[in-house]
Short mmCIF file of C-alpha atoms in Angstrom, two decimals:
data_model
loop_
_atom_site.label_atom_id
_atom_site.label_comp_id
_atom_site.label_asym_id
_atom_site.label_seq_id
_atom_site.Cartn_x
_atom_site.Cartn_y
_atom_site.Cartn_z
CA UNK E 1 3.34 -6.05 -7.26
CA UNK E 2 1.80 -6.22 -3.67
CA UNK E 3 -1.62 -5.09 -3.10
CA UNK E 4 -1.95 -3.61 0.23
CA UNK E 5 -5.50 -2.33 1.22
CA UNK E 6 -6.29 -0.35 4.30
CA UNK E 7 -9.54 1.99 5.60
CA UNK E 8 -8.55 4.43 8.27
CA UNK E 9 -11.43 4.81 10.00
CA UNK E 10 -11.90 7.77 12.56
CA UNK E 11 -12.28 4.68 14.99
CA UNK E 12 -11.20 1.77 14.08
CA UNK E 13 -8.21 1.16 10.95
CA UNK E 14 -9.19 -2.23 9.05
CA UNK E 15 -5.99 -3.18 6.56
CA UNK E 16 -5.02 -5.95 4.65
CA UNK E 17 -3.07 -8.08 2.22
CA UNK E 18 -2.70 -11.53 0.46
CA UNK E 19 -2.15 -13.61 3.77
CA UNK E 20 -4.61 -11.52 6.66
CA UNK E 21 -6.90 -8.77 7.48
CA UNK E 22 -6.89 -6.90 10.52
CA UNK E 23 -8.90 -4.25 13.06
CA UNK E 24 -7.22 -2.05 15.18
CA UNK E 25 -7.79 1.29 17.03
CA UNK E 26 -7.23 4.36 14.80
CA UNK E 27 -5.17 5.75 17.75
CA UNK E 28 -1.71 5.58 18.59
CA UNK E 29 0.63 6.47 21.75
CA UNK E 30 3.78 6.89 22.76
CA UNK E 31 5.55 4.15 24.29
CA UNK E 32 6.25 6.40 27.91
CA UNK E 33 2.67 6.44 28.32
CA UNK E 34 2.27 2.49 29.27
CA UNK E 35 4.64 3.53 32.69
CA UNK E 36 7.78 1.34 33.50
CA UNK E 37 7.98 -1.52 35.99
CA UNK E 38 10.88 -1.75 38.15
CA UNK E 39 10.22 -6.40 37.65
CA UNK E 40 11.41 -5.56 33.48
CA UNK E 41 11.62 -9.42 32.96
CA UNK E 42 8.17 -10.21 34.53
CA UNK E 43 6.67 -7.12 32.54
CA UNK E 44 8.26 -7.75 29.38
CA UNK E 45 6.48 -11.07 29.53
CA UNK E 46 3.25 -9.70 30.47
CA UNK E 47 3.28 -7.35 27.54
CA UNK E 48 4.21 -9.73 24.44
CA UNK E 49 0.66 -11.52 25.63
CA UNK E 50 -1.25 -7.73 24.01
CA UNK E 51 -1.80 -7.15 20.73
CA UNK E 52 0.45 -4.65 20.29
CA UNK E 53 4.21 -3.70 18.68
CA UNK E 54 6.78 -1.03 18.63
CA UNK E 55 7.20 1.22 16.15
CA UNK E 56 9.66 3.97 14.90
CA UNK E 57 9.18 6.21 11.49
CA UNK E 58 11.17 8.38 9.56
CA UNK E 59 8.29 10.56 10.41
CA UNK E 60 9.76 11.00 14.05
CA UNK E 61 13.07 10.17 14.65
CA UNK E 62 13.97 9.20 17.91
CA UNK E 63 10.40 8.32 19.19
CA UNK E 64 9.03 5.06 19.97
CA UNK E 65 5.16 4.49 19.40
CA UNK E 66 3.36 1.54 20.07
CA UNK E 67 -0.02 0.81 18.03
CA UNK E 68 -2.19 -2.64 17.29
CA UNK E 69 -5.55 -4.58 17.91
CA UNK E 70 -5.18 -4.07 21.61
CA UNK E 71 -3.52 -0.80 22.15
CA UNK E 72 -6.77 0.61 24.65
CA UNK E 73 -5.85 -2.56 26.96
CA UNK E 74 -2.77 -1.02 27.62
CA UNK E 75 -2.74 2.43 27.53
CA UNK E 76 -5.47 4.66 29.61
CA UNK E 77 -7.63 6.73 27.30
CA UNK E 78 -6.25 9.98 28.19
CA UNK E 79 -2.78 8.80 26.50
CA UNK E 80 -3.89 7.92 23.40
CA UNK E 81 -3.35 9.50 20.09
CA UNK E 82 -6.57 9.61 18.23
CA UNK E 83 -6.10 10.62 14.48
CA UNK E 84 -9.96 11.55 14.75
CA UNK E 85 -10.56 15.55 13.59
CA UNK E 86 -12.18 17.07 10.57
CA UNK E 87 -9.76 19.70 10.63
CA UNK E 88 -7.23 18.74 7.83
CA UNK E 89 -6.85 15.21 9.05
CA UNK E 90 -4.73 13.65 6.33
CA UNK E 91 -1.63 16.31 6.80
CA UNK E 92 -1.40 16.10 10.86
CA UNK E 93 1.68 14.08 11.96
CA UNK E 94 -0.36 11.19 13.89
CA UNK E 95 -2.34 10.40 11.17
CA UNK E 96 0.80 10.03 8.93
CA UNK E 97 2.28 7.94 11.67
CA UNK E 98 -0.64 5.56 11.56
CA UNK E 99 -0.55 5.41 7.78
CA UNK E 100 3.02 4.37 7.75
CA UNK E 101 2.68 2.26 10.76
CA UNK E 102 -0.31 0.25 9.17
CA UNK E 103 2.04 -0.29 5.82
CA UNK E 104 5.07 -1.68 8.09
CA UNK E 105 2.15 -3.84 10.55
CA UNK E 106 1.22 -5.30 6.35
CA UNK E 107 4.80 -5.29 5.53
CA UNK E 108 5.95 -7.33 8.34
CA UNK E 109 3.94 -10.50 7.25
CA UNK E 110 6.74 -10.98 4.15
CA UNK E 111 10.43 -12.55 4.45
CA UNK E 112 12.05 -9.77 2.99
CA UNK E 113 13.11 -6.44 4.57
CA UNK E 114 12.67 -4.53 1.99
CA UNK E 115 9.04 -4.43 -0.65
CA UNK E 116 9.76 -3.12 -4.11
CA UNK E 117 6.33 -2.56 -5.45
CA UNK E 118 3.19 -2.29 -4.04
CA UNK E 119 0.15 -1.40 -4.48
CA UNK E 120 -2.13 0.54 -2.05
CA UNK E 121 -6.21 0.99 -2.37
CA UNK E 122 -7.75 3.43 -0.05
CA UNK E 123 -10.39 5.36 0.71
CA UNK E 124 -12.22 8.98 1.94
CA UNK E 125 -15.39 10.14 2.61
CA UNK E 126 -16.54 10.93 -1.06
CA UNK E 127 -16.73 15.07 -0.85
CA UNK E 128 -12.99 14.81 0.19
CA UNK E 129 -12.07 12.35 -2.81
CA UNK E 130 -9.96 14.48 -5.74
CA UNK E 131 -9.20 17.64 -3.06
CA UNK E 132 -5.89 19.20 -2.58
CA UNK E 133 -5.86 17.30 1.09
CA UNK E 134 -6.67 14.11 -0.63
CA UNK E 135 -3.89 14.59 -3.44
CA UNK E 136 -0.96 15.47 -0.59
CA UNK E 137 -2.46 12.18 0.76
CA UNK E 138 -1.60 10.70 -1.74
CA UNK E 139 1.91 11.68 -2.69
CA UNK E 140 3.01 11.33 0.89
CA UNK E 141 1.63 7.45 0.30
CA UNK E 142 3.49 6.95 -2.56
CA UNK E 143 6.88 6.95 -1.43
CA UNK E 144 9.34 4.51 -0.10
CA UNK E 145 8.39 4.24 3.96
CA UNK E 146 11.27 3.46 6.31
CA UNK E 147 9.73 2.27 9.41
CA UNK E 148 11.14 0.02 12.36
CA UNK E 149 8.71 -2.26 14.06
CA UNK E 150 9.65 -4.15 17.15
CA UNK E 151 13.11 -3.11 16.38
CA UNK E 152 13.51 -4.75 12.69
CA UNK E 153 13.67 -2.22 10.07
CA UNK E 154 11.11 -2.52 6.94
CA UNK E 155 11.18 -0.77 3.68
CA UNK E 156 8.36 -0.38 1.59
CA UNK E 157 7.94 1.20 -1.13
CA UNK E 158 4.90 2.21 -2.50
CA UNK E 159 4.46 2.80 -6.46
CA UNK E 160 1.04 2.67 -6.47
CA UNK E 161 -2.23 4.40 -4.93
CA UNK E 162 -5.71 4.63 -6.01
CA UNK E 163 -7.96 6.64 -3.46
CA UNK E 164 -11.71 6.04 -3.89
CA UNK E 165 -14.78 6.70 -2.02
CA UNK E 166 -15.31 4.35 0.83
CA UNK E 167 -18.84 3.53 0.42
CA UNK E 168 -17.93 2.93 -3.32
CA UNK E 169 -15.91 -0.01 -1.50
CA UNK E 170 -19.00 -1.60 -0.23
CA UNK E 171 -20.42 -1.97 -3.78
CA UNK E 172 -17.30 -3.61 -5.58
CA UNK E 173 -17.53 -5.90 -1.98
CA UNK E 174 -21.21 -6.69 -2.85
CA UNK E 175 -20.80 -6.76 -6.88
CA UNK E 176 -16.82 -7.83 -8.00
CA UNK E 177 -16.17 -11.00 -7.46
CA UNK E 178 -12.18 -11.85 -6.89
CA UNK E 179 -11.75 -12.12 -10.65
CA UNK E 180 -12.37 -8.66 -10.98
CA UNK E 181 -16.22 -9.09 -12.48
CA UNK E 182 -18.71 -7.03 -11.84
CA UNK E 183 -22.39 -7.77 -11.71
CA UNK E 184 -24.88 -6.73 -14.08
CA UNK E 185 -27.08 -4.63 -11.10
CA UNK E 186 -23.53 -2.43 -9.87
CA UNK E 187 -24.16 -1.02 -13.61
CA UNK E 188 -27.25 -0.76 -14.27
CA UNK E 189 -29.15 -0.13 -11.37
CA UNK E 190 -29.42 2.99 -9.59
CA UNK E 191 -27.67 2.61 -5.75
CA UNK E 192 -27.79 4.38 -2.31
CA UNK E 193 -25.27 3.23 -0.04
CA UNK E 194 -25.28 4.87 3.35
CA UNK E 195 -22.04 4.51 5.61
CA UNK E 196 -22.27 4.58 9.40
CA UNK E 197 -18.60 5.57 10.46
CA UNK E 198 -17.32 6.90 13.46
CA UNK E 199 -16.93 10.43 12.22
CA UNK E 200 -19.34 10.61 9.00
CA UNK E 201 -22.38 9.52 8.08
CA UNK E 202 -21.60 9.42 4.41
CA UNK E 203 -25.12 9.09 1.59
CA UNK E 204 -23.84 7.85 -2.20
CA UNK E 205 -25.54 7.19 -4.78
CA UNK E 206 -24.27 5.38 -8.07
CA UNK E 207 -25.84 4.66 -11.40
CA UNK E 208 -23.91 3.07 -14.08
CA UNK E 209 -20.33 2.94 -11.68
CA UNK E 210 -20.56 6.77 -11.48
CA UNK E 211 -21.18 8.93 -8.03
CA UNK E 212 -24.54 11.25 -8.54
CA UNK E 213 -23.19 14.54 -6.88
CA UNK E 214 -27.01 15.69 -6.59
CA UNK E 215 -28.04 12.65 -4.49
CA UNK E 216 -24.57 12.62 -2.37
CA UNK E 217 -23.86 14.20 1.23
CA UNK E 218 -21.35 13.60 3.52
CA UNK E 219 -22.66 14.20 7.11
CA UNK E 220 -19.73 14.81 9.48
CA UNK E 221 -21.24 13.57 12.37
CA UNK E 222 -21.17 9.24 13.55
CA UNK E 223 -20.96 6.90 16.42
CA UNK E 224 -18.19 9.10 17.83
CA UNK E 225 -20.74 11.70 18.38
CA UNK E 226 -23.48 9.15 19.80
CA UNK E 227 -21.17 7.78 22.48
CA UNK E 228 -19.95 11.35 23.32
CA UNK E 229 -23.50 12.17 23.56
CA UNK E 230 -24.71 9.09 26.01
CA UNK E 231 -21.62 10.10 28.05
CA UNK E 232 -22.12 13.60 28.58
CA UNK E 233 -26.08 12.05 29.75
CA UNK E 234 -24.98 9.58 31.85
CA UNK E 235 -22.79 12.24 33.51
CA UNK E 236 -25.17 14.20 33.98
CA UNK E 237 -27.86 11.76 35.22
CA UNK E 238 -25.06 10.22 38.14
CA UNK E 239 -23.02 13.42 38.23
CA UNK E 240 -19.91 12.56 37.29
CA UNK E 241 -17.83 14.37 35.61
CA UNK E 242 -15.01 13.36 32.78
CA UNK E 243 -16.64 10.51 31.71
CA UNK E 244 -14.65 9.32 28.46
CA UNK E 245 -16.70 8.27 25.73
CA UNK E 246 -14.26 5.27 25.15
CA UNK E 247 -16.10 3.67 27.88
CA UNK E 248 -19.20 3.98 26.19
CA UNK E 249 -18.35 2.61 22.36
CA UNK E 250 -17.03 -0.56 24.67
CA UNK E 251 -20.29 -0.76 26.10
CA UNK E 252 -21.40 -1.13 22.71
CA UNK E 253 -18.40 -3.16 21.33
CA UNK E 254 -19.34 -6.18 24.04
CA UNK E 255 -22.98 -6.07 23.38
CA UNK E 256 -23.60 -5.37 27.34
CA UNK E 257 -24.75 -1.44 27.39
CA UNK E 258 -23.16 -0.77 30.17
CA UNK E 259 -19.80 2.16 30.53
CA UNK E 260 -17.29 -0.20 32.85
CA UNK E 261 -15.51 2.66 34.65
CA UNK E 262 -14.20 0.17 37.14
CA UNK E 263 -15.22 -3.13 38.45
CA UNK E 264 -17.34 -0.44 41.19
CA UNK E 265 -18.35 2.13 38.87
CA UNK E 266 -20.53 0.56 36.52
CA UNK E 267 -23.40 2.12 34.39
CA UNK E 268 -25.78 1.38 32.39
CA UNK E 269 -26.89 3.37 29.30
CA UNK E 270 -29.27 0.94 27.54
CA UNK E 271 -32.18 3.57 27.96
CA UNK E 272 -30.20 6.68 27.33
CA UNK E 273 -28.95 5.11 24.12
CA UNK E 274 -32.09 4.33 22.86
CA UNK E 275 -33.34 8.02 22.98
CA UNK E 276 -30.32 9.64 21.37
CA UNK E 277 -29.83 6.98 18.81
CA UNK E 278 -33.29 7.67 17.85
CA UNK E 279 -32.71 11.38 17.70
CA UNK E 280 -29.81 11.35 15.61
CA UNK E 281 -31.68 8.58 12.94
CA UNK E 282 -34.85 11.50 12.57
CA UNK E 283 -32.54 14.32 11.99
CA UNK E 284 -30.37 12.28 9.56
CA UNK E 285 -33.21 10.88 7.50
CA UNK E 286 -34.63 14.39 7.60
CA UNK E 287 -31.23 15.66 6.11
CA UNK E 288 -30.92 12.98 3.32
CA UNK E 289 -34.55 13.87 2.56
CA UNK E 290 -33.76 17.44 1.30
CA UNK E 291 -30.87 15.65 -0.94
CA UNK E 292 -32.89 12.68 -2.07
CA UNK E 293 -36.14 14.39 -3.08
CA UNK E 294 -37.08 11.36 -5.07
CA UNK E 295 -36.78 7.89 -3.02
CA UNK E 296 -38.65 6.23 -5.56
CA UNK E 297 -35.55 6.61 -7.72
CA UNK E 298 -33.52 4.65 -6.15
CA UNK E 299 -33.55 0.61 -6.73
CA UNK E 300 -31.71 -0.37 -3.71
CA UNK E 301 -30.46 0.75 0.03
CA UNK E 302 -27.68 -0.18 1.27
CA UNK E 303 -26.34 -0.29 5.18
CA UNK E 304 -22.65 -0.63 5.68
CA UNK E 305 -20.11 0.97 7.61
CA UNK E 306 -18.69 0.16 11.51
CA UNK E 307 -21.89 1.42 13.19
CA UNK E 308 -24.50 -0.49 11.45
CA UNK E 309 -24.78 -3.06 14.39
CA UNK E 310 -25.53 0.33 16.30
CA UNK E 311 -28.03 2.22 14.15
CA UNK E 312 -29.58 -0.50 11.46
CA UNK E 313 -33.33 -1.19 13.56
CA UNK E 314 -33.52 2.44 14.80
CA UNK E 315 -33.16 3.40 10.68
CA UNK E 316 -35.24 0.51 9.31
CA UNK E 317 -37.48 1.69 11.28
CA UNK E 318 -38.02 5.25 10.44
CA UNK E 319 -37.02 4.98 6.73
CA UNK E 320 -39.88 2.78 5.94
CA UNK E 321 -38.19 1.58 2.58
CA UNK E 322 -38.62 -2.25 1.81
CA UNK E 323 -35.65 -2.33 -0.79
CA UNK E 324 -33.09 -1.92 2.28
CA UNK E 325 -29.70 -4.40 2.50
CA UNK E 326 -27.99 -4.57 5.78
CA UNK E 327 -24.24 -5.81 4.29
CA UNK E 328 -22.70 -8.87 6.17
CA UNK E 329 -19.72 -7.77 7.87
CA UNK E 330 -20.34 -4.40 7.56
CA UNK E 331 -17.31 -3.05 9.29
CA UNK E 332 -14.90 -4.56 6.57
CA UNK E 333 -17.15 -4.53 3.72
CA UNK E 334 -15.31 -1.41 2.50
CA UNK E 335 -12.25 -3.08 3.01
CA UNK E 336 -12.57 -5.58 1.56
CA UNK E 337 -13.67 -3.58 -1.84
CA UNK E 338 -10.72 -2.01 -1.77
CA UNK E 339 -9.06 -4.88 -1.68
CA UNK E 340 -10.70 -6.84 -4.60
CA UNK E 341 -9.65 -3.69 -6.88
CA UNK E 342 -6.07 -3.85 -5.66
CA UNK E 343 -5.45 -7.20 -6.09
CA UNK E 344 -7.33 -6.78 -10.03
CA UNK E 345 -5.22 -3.84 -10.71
CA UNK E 346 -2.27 -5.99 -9.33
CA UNK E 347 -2.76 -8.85 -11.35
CA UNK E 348 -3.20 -7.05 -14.36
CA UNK E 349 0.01 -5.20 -14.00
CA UNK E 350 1.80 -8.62 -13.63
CA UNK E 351 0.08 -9.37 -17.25
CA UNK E 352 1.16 -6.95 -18.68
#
């Protein structure tokens, strides 16, 4: 059995498997949309440079998508596919493109054409975990997936899949180790962890492995909604209009705080950023204040999630808790729980 573990993000998709890990955009487009060139042999060159491959699904017959670490490079934002919505994101066609796309990217590391049994570990924001959505999720995972990617055709079939709450991810990342241990504290201490994702803003807390449903909220607002925010300011404050908030979360992505429009529209948001950022931290510590009554409860806080880097000083700040962990490599940390607990299920079905 092959474990396979994967996080789609309502930004970014982090995956992996025995021999890599990855991060790529959670958007995908159709292969028109990157224009033709009438110099094919010159562009064909300049494309296999980007980080990006061709794909074809059962899902779609007759359509060619392309999807990978670089996909924005290539493709202007207004042709992109984002699988981003809160309106019943798991059943929409992109989304299940993505999904089977991410399996053939994880596939297409192994010899053979064809994968017999693997195992996938994923996750949703925790409200969503055990829904009707999240069980159709499911059952479309665990099929066999017929996908072509840069014209080889994969099969994979799935015969396994365990969907758990992402921030629960974070914790087996902090407290498994790759034997499939877990420390002492994951069980008997009482934890917070709060996940700063593109879409959500997700509050758990565990005690004894177990999800406290009184001291839980998902928040269904993230970093999507900050850079839309700091766009819609910075358009107002040059007027401009149509500024895409891509522009913005690169800003952020290359440390320099400035939306690169072009190499002559350029501007900075370092300012702007600071005053919304701080706006959104108050109202969401306000908000997790009405759910966690008690702080004094809690042993430990933890920071994970894509837009830590973004939000962590701003939230330190306010929170004024001392007992506050800012995970390392925050953006996979989830990821990389998931992993951990396929590759222990995995091994133990080999055991048996």
């Amino acid at each position: 059995m092959l474990a396979f573990s994967f996080d789609v993000g309502n930004g970014f998709v982090k995956a992996r498997n025995n021999k890599r890990s990855m991060i790529a955009p959670s958007s995908i487009a159709k292969k028109e949309s990157m224009g033709s060139s009438s110099i094919t042999d010159m562009s064909s060159s300049f494309d296999a440079s980007f980080g990006y491959r061709e794909f074809e699904s059962s899902l779609d017959d007759g359509t060619t998508y392309i999807w990978g670490e670089e996909i924005a490079d290539v493709v202007d934002p207004s042709s992109l596919l984002p699988t981003y919505t809160h309106n019943h994101r798991y059943t929409q066609k992109r989304f299940k493109l993505l999904c089977s796309f991410i399996l053939a990217e994880l596939a297409s590391d192994y010899e053979e054409d064809e994968l017999r049994d693997v195992i996938v570990v994923t996750g949703l924001p925790s409200q969503e975990v055990g829904t009707t959505e999240a069980e159709d999720f499911k059952r479309f995972l665990q099929q066999k997936h017929i996908v072509k990617i840069n014209g080889k055709q994969l099969f994979i079939h799935v015969t396994d899949v365990r969907i758990i709450e992402q921030p629960l991810g974070t914790l087996l990342h902090q407290y498994m180790n790759e034997s499939g241990q877990v420390h002492k504290e994951f069980l008997n201490n009482t934890l917070t962890v709060i996940d700063f994702g593109a879409g959500t803003t997700i509050m758990d807390t565990f005690k004894n492995v177990k999800r406290l449903e009184d001291k839980s909220e998902t928040y269904y607002e993230g970093m999507n909604d900050i850079h839309k925010r700091i766009a819609k300011r910075i358009e107002r404050e040059h007027g401009i209009k149509g500024l895409d908030a891509s522009f913005v979360e690169e800003g952020f992505r290359n440390n320099t705080m400035v939306a690169t429009v072009s190499e002559r529209k350029k501007y900075s948001f370092e300012d702007i950023a600071k005053d919304i950022i701080t706006n959104f931290i108050e109202k969401l510590i306000s908000d997790m204040d009405a759910v966690l009554t008690n702080r004094d409860s809690i042993d430990k806080f933890i920071l994970t999630g894509g837009g830590v880097h973004i939000v962590s000083t701003y939230f330190q700040d306010t929170f004024g808790e001392d007992s506050v962990l800012i995970v390392e490599n925050s953006q996979e940390a989830n990821l990389s729980g998931f992993y951990k607990l396929a590759s222990t299920i995995s091994r133990k079905e080999k055991a048996s």
